[in-house]
Amino acid sequence: MKRYATWYNNLGDNFMIQIPDNSTILAPATLHLSLYKEILKQKKDCLGIQVLTLSSWLSSFYHGQTKSDIEILYLYKEALKNTSLSNAFYSSKEDYDFLNSCLDFIKMAKTYQIHKFPCSTQKEKDLNEILNLLYPIQLKEDQTKDVLSSLPNLENVYILKKEYSQLDNYWIQILMDHGAKWLGENQLCQTHYYSVANARKQMEVLAHLIIENDYLADDIFVALNNASDESVLTQILTAHKIPFTTIQETHITSIYNEWISYLTWIKDMDLKSFINLIQTLYPHDNYLIQYYTLFPEKFFKFEPHLSIISYEENEIINSYQFESYQRLEQQALEWIHNHAFLFHALDFIEIAKHIQNLHEHVSKEDLNAFNDVMSLIQDVHTHIHNADDLDILIHQIQNLSANQKANTIEGVLIGSRQDITSLRPIVFLTGTNANAFPSLKLHSGIFDEAYVKSTNLPNLETRIQNQQTQIFDCLSLCETLYILYPQSDYQGKNYESSSEIENWIQTKPKFITTPDSFNWTTPNIDLNETSAKAIFFKDNHFKGSISRLESYARCPFSHALKYGLFLKEKEDITDIRIRGSILHHVLEMISKDKQDYTSLSKEEIYQYVRKEFAFAKKVLLQQVTWFNSQIEEITDKLVLIFEQLHSFETNWHMNIDKQEHKFSYSYPWNEYTIDLYGYIDRIDSSNTSFCIFDYKSSDKDINLNEFESGLALQLATYTLAYEKESNLIPVGCFYIALRTSPETLTYGKLNYRKKVPELNVINESDMLETFTKNRKLKGWHFSDASIYCDDIKQYMPVKKTNPALETIKSEWSQVIDSLLEDISSGQALPNHVKDACKYCAYRSICRNSANEVEPKLRVEKEEE
Ligand code: SF4
């Protein structure tokens, strides 16, 4: 275990490659660090050894000052202004990808000294016009012939053996012809071919093999066939404390991204690029993103809107929220005022100064990145006349950013298959399914294989053969090769194994998996008693609504997140639950205003609903269309609800006494004070009695078991609290369902038990009975309600299913005590009851640990 955590203790003489004295070694820049490490290991210093890239070595043979790629792209753009209007590529003539494809193709054509292009089909004719416009622009590849004739004897030149591109191979062949040699030999001794369940398992197996074989991390190279596997690999190596370095480092400096965001903003000047600019350059000014996400229509309007509106009571935006919107607006306007320069015309010097000012401390990488960008700008600033010309520059900076190299190397080296060399004795080749391996390079895009076929460039067969030979040659450069093949992707889609690998290795993969200890263990998220008491019983008080206790009974973890960590749910005005509370509030307003509210016309209801939305429509302008549709929808719902309630209200003879009535209930518990509070939707009363009603958007029924488990405490708590407050007799407590879904009626039932199945048609009176039963109030009644209700059987539930008030009282205390006991003991696991997760805002947090359990009965039952 100790061995793989150290990284520089392999100073033996068994070198994988022998570094020749007084030599020039050619290798891609990404491998220079590894090479230098090997040189130091063998020679103790780098005297007499030069390490260069192939292109920088070749550059010494070109004469005159050659232009950079970015400069050529701008010259191409200029030249293509003369493209004829009828050319199929006319609309692409300024596109970065198009210009870049042209440059790549012309480089190759000039290297192979090709000057004539196919001209038979219309596409070929159009491309010919393009190439004729671009070909006269001088590239260094125009000097290929001269370079070929001036190459000296190259016996001191060594080329690091690995997979190279077609163009690189062209030059390597020529260098070899002049005496250059490969650095690195085939030395494969052991090959292991394993299949694994999926891409994640593949990385666990890889880590397990490193540990099990006690490999030195410094000896290992991981070649990813699929670049997107990098994050899972680094995650697993980190979890197992195996040091690693990725060849292509991506986040060394933020300078490239700052330039990209700034220039993109100048180019587009729209909300998307503005938000991107804020995220990159001003990550601490997040309030701007909040403001412009809520009020996108205010973008580029620099005058106040919310601060000149006065708050109006409504259910959609509360006063606290509105004040926070006003504050956001004020901050946003101030910010824009202080950053007016962002809206000025393009000025590279000003941008550079501004980016510099953002960095108090600069690293070496920051400075290098800054210089890289400045030299690009230096090359092309004379070609940039306005913001539309920035596209090429932005793309080139993106390329620079994507090609950052690691500046130190530690432990396992991670790269692609093309980076396999003799520098590391153990290679893991991952993701070798048939889609990803060998994945030969074909010409695609505008200059595709069909086009290339008609030119004098090397033909497809030759290229494929060369690539195949090269791939398997390079797989033999290490001593021990592990080939891993994941059988499926993360979605469970099956992958085929690669026939090329099987043919090469002459065997099928062997299935392998990791022992259980490598699997993730569920994190323990229970609290201890001391922390739980400190969090939930602050200053010896437990304060909360009755629905908070119900939420604990549904899922202790969601309770801890909401009331312990105070994690806020994401605000979304279109959340279905907000719609429910609007319905609720409008109903309350209407019934407060009108005694016979169920007889209101649709137009009258519409006016109430419209009023509820009026303020929100003034504030959240981009939501107006959605609000209008909600006004229509809620009005229609209320019309249906009132139709259903009308019959009950005309037969019910208690008066609505209170609505949204706040109650609080305090009592001592152990050494704490418990303060419970809540709002009772509706209390109807007579001189002697009262009845509790709670509006529910669903078709909720009360169930004694749920009450005894702490899942349905509201109705009972309201009854007990109001009994204490009013000294009146409780008649009952009921839900009024605000639902508008139609009843399902069945024509008949088929009886299959008979020899010949028999249909029993349901008659009209049975249907009516089902309908009436389903539309009854749901709840409990504690004393005779017949004096208040004309047809009690039709509207009220059957009395015999009710628990007695005394039972409710005694069980209520037991349930609350039991919940408080559990909360104070620190139980906070995501052991949720059925359906608790359906609308839970914290689903992304508990993920794999969520565990469905039976509700816990919190009362003592006598043995029957
Ligand atoms: S999603 Fe389910 S398990 Fe997770 S916190 Fe919410 S209710 Fe609990």
JSON list of C-alpha atoms and ligand atoms in Angstrom, two decimals, residues 555 557-558 561 830 832 836-837 840 842-843 846 850, ligand 1:
[
{"chain": "A", "resi": 555, "resn": "CYS", "atom": "CA", "xyz": [-39.06, 11.78, 6.72]},
{"chain": "A", "resi": 557, "resn": "PHE", "atom": "CA", "xyz": [-33.96, 13.66, 7.00]},
{"chain": "A", "resi": 558, "resn": "SER", "atom": "CA", "xyz": [-36.06, 16.21, 5.12]},
{"chain": "A", "resi": 561, "resn": "LEU", "atom": "CA", "xyz": [-32.51, 19.69, 6.12]},
{"chain": "A", "resi": 830, "resn": "PRO", "atom": "CA", "xyz": [-33.87, 9.45, 5.24]},
{"chain": "A", "resi": 832, "resn": "HIS", "atom": "CA", "xyz": [-39.29, 8.01, 4.64]},
{"chain": "A", "resi": 836, "resn": "ALA", "atom": "CA", "xyz": [-42.97, 11.22, 0.94]},
{"chain": "A", "resi": 837, "resn": "CYS", "atom": "CA", "xyz": [-40.42, 11.79, -1.80]},
{"chain": "A", "resi": 840, "resn": "CYS", "atom": "CA", "xyz": [-39.84, 16.61, -1.78]},
{"chain": "A", "resi": 842, "resn": "TYR", "atom": "CA", "xyz": [-34.43, 17.58, -1.37]},
{"chain": "A", "resi": 843, "resn": "ARG", "atom": "CA", "xyz": [-34.48, 14.58, -3.68]},
{"chain": "A", "resi": 846, "resn": "CYS", "atom": "CA", "xyz": [-30.44, 12.06, -0.15]},
{"chain": "A", "resi": 850, "resn": "ALA", "atom": "CA", "xyz": [-33.39, 7.07, 0.82]},
{"chain": "B", "resi": 1, "resn": "SF4", "atom": "S1", "xyz": [-36.53, 12.72, -1.07]},
{"chain": "B", "resi": 1, "resn": "SF4", "atom": "FE1", "xyz": [-37.50, 11.30, 0.33]},
{"chain": "B", "resi": 1, "resn": "SF4", "atom": "S2", "xyz": [-35.86, 10.44, 1.56]},
{"chain": "B", "resi": 1, "resn": "SF4", "atom": "FE2", "xyz": [-35.05, 12.27, 0.57]},
{"chain": "B", "resi": 1, "resn": "SF4", "atom": "S3", "xyz": [-35.33, 13.89, 2.05]},
{"chain": "B", "resi": 1, "resn": "SF4", "atom": "FE3", "xyz": [-37.10, 13.91, 0.72]},
{"chain": "B", "resi": 1, "resn": "SF4", "atom": "S4", "xyz": [-38.59, 12.62, 1.70]},
{"chain": "B", "resi": 1, "resn": "SF4", "atom": "FE4", "xyz": [-36.63, 12.20, 2.66]}
]
